Tab-separated table of C-alpha atoms and ligand atoms in Angstrom:
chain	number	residue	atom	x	y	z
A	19	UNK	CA	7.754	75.168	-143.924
A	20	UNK	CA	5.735	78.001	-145.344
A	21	UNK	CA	3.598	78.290	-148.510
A	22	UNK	CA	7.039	78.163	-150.470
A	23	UNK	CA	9.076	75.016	-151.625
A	24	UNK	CA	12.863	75.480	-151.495
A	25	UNK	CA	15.676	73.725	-151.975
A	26	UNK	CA	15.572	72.234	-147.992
A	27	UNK	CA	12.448	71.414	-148.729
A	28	UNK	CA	12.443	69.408	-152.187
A	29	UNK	CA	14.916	67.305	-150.254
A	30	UNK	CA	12.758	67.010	-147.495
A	31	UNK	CA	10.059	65.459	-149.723
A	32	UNK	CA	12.108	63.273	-151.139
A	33	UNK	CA	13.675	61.902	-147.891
A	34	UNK	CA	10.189	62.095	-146.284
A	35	UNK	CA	9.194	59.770	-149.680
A	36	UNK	CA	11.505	57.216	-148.857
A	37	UNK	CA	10.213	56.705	-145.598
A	38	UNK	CA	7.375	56.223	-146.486
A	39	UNK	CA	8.187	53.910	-149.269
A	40	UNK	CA	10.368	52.118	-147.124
A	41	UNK	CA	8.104	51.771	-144.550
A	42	UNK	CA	4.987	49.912	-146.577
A	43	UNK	CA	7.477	48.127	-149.171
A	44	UNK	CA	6.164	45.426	-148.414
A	45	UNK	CA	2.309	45.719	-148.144
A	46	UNK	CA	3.344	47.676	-152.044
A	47	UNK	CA	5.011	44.349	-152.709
A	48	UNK	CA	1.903	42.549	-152.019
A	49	UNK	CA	0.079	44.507	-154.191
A	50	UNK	CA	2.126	43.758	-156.836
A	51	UNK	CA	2.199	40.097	-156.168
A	52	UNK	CA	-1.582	39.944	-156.541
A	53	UNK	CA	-1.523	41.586	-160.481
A	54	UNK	CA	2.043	41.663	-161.430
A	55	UNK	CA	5.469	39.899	-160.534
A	56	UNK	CA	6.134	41.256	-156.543
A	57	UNK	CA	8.615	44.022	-156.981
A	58	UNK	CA	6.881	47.269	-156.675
A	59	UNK	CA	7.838	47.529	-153.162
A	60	UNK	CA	11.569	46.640	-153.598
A	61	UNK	CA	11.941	48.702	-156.793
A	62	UNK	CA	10.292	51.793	-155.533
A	63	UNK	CA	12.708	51.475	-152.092
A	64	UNK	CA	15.457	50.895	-153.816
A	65	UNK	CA	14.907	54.044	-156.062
A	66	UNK	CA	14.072	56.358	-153.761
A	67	UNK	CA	17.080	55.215	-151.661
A	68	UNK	CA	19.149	55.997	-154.118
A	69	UNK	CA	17.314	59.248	-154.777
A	70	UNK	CA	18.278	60.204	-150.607
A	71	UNK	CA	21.694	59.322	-151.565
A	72	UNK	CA	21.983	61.265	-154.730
A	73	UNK	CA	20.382	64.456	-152.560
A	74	UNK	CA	23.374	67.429	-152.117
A	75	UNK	CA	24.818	67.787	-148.723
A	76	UNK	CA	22.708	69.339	-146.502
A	77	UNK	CA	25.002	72.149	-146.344
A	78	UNK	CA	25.168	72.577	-149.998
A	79	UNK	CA	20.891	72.973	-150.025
A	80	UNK	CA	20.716	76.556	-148.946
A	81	UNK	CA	22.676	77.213	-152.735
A	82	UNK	CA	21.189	74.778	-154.810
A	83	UNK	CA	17.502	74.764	-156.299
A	84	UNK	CA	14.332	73.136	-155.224
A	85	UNK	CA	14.595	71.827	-159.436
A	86	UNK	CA	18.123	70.911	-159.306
A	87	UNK	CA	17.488	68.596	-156.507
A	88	UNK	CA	13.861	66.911	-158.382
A	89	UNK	CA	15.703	66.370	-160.951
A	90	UNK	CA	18.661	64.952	-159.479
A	91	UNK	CA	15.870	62.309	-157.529
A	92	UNK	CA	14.485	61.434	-160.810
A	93	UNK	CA	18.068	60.215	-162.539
A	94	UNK	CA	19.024	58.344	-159.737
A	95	UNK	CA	15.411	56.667	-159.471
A	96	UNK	CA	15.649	56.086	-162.957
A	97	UNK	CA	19.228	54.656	-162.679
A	98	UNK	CA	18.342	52.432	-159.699
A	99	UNK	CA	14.834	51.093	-160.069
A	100	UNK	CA	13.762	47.839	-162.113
A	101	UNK	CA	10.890	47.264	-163.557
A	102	UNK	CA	7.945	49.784	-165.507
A	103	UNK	CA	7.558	52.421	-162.299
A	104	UNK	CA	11.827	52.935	-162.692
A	105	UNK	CA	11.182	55.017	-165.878
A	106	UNK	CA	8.089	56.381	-164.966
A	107	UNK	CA	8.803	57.764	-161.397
A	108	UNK	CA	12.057	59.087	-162.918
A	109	UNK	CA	10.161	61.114	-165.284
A	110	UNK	CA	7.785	62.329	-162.897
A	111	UNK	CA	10.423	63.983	-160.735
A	112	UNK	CA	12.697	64.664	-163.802
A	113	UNK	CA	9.520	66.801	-165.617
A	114	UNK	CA	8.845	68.391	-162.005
A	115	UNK	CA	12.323	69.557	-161.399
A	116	UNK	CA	12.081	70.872	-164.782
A	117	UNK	CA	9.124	72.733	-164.650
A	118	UNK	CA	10.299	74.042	-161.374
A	119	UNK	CA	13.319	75.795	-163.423
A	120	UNK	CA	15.987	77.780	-161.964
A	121	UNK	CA	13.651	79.174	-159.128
A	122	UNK	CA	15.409	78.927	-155.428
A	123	UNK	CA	11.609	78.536	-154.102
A	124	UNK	CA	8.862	77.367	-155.656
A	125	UNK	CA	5.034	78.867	-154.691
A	126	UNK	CA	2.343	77.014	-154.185
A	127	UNK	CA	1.029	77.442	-158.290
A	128	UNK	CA	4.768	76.533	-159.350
A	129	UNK	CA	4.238	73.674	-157.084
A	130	UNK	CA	0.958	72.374	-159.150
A	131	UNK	CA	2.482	73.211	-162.605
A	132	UNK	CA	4.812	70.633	-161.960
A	133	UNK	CA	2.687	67.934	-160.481
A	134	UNK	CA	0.441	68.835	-164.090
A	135	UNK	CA	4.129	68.675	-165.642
A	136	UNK	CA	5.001	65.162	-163.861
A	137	UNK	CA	2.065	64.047	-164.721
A	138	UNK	CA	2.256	65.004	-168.855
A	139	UNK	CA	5.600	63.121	-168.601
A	140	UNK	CA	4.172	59.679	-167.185
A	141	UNK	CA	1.466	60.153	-169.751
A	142	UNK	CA	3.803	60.645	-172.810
A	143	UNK	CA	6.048	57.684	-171.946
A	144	UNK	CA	3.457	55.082	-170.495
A	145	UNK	CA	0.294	56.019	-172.667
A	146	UNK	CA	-1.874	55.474	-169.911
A	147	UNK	CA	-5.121	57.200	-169.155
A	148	UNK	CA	-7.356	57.404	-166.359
A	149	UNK	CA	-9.017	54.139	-165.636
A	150	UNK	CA	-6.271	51.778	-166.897
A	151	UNK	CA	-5.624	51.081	-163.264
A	152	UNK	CA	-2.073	52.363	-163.041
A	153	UNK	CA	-0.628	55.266	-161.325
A	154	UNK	CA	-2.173	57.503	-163.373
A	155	UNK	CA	-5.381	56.913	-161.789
A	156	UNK	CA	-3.794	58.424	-158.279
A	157	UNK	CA	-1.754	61.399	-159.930
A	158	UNK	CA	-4.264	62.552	-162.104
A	159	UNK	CA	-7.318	63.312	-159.579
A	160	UNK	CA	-4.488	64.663	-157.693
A	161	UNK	CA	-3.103	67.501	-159.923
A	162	UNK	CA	-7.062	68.435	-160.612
A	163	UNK	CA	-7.255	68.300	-156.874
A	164	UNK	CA	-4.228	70.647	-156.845
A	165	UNK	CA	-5.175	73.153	-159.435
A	166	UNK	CA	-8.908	73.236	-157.859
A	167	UNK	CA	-7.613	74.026	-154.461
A	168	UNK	CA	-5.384	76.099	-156.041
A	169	UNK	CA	-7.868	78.134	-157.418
A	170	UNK	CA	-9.767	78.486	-154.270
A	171	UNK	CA	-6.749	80.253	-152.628
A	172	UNK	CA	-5.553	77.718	-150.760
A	173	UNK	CA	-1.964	77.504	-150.070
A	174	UNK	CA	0.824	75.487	-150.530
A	175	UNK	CA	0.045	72.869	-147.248
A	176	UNK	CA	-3.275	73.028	-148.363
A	177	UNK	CA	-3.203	72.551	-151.877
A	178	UNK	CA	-0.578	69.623	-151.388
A	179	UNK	CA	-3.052	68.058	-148.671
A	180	UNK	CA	-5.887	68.057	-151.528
A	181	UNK	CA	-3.471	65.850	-154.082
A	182	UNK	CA	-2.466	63.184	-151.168
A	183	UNK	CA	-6.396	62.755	-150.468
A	184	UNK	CA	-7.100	62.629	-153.878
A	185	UNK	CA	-4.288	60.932	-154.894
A	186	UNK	CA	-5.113	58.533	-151.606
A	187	UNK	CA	-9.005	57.849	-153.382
A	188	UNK	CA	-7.727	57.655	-156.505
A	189	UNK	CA	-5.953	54.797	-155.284
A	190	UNK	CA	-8.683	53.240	-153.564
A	191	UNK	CA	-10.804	53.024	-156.712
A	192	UNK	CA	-8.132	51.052	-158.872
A	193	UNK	CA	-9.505	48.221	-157.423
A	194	UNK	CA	-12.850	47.395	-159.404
A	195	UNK	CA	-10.880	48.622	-162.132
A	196	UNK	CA	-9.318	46.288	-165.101
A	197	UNK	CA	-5.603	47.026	-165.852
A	198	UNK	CA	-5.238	48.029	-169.243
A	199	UNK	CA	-1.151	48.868	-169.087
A	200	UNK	CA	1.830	46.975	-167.771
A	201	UNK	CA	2.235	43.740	-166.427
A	202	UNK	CA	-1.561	43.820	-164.192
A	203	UNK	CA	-3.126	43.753	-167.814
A	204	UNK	CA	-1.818	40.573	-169.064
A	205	UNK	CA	-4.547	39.355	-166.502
A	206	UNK	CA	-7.468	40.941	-168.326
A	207	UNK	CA	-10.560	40.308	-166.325
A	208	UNK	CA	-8.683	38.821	-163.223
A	209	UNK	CA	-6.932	41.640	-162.523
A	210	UNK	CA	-10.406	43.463	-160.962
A	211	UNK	CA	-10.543	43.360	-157.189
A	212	UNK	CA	-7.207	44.484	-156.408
A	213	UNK	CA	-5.824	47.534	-155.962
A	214	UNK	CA	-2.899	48.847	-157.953
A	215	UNK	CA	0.565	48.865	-156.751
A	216	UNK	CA	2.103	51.909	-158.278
A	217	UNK	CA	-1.654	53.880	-157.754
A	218	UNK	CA	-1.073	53.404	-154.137
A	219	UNK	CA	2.735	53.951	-154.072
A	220	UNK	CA	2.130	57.417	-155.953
A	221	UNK	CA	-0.283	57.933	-153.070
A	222	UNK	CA	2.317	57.542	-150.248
A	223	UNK	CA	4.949	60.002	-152.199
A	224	UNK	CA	1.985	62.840	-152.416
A	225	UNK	CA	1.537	61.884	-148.890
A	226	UNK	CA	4.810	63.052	-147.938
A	227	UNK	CA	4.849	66.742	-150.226
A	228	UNK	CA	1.446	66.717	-147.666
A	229	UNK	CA	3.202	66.027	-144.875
A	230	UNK	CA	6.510	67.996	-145.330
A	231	UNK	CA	5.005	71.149	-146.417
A	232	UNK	CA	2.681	71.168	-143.373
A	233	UNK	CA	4.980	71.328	-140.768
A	234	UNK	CA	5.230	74.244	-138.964
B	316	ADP	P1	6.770	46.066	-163.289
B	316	ADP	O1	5.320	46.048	-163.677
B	316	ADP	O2	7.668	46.202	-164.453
B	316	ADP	O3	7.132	44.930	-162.384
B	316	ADP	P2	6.544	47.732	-160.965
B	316	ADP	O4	5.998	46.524	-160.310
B	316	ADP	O5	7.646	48.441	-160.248
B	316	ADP	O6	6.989	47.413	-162.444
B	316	ADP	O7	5.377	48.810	-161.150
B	316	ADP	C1	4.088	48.438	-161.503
B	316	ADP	C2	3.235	49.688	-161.537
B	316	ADP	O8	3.636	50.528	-162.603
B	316	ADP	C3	1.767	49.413	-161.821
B	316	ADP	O9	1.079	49.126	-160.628
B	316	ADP	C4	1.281	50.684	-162.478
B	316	ADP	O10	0.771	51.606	-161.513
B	316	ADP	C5	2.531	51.273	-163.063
B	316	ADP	N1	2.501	51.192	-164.521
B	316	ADP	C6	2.785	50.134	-165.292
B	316	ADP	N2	2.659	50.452	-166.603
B	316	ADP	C7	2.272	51.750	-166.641
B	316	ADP	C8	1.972	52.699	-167.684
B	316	ADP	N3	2.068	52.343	-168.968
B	316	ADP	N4	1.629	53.949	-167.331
B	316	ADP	C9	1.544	54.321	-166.033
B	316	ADP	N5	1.826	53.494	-165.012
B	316	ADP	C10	2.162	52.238	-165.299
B	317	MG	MG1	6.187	44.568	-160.620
C-alpha cells in the first residue's frame, strides 16, 4: 500500500479490524469471562461491524479522507458497542480521524500522531495509566514503539509493524498485572493471572494497520 495511508486504506484497516475481531471473538470473550462479565468479544464484533457498515462505498473512497472515514468508524463503534471498550474504542478512532484532519493521505508521522492522539483520548475519558491492566497497557508501548521507529526512519509498514509487536507484548504482560479500572478491578487481587480482554483486543486492531499497510 505504500508508506502513505489514504482513504482506501483507512477502510482497509478497519475492515481488516473486523476480521480480526470477528475471528477471535470468542477467545476475547473468554478473556473477559475470566475478570469481567463475557462481552468483550461480542461488543467489540458488533462495533466494528457496524464500523464496516458505516464505511463509504467503495467507489465513494477515492474522494473522501483517510479522517473522514476514522472518524466515521469511531461513531458507529460508539453507537453500536455495549459495555466500557464502546466509548473508549470510539474515541480512539474518533481522536485519530481527527488528528488525521482534512489530509487525503496520511504519512507515516501523521500516522503516529494519531495513534499518540487515540491514545490521549482513551486516557482523558477512562483515566487509566499504564499498569492498570486495561488497554492502555497495549496502546501505550505501542505509540512509543511508533514514534521510536519513527524516529529511526522507518516507514509507514514498518513503523505500524513496531506498534502491533508492542502492542502484542504489551498485551502479554497484563497478565501478572492487577486491574485497577473497569469491571476486572472489582476483583482486586484475583484479577492477577489473566490477561486483559481489551489489552489483547487493541492488539489484534494494531495487528491489522500492520498487516494492511504491508501489503504490497
Ligand atoms: P465492560 O467491562 O463494560 O464489560 P468490555 O468487556 O467490552 O466492557 O471491555 C473491557 C475492557 O475495557 C477491559 O479489558 C479494559 O481493557 C478496557 N477498560 C475498561 N475500563 C477502562 C478504562 N478506564 N480505561 C481504559 N480501558 C478500560
Ligand atoms: Mg465485559
Amino acid at each position: 500500500m505504500g508508506e502513505h495511508l489514504d482513504a482506501q486504506g483507512a477502510a482497509a484497516w478497519i475492515r481488516h479490524a473486523a476480521e480480526l475481531v470477528s475471528a477471535d471473538a470468542e477467545r476475547l470473550t473468554r478473556l473477559d469471562a475470566a475478570i469481567g462479565d463475557g462481552d468483550h468479544g461480542h461488543n467489540l464484533d458488533r462495533g466494528f461491524t457496524a464500523a464496516v457498515a458505516a464505511l463509504p462505498d467503495e467507489a465513494e473512497l477515492p474522494g473522501t479522507r483517510p479522517g473522514k472515514v476514522l472518524i466515521a468508524a469511531g461513531r458507529a463503534i460508539v453507537s453500536k458497542t455495549g459495555g466500557a471498550s464502546g466509548p473508549l474504542y470510539g474515541t480512539a478512532l474518533r481522536r485519530a480521524g481527527k488528528a488525521l484532519g482534512d489530509a487525503s493521505e496520511a504519512d507515516a508521522a501523521a500516522v503516529g500522531d494519531a495513534l499518540k492522539a487515540a491514545l490521549d483520548g482513551v486516557q482523558e475519558l477512562g483515566q487509566a495509566n499504564e499498569g492498570d491492566k486495561t488497554m492502555i497497557d497495549a496502546l501505550a508501548p505501542a505509540a512509543a514503539a511508533y514514534r521510536d521507529a519513527l524516529a529511526g526512519g522507518a516507514g509507514l509498514a514498518a513503523c505500524a509493524r513496531a506498534a502491533a509487536d508492542a502492542a502484542e507484548a504489551g498485551a502479554d504482560a497484563t497478565v501478572p498485572m492487577q486491574a485497577r479500572k473497569g469491571r476486572a478491578s472489582y476483583l482486586g487481587p484475583r484479577s492477577t493471572g489473566h490477561l486483559d480482554p481489551g489489552a489483547a483486543s487493541t492488539a489484534l486492531v494494531l495487528r491489522a494497520l500492520a498487516d494492511v499497510t504491508g501489503r504490497e
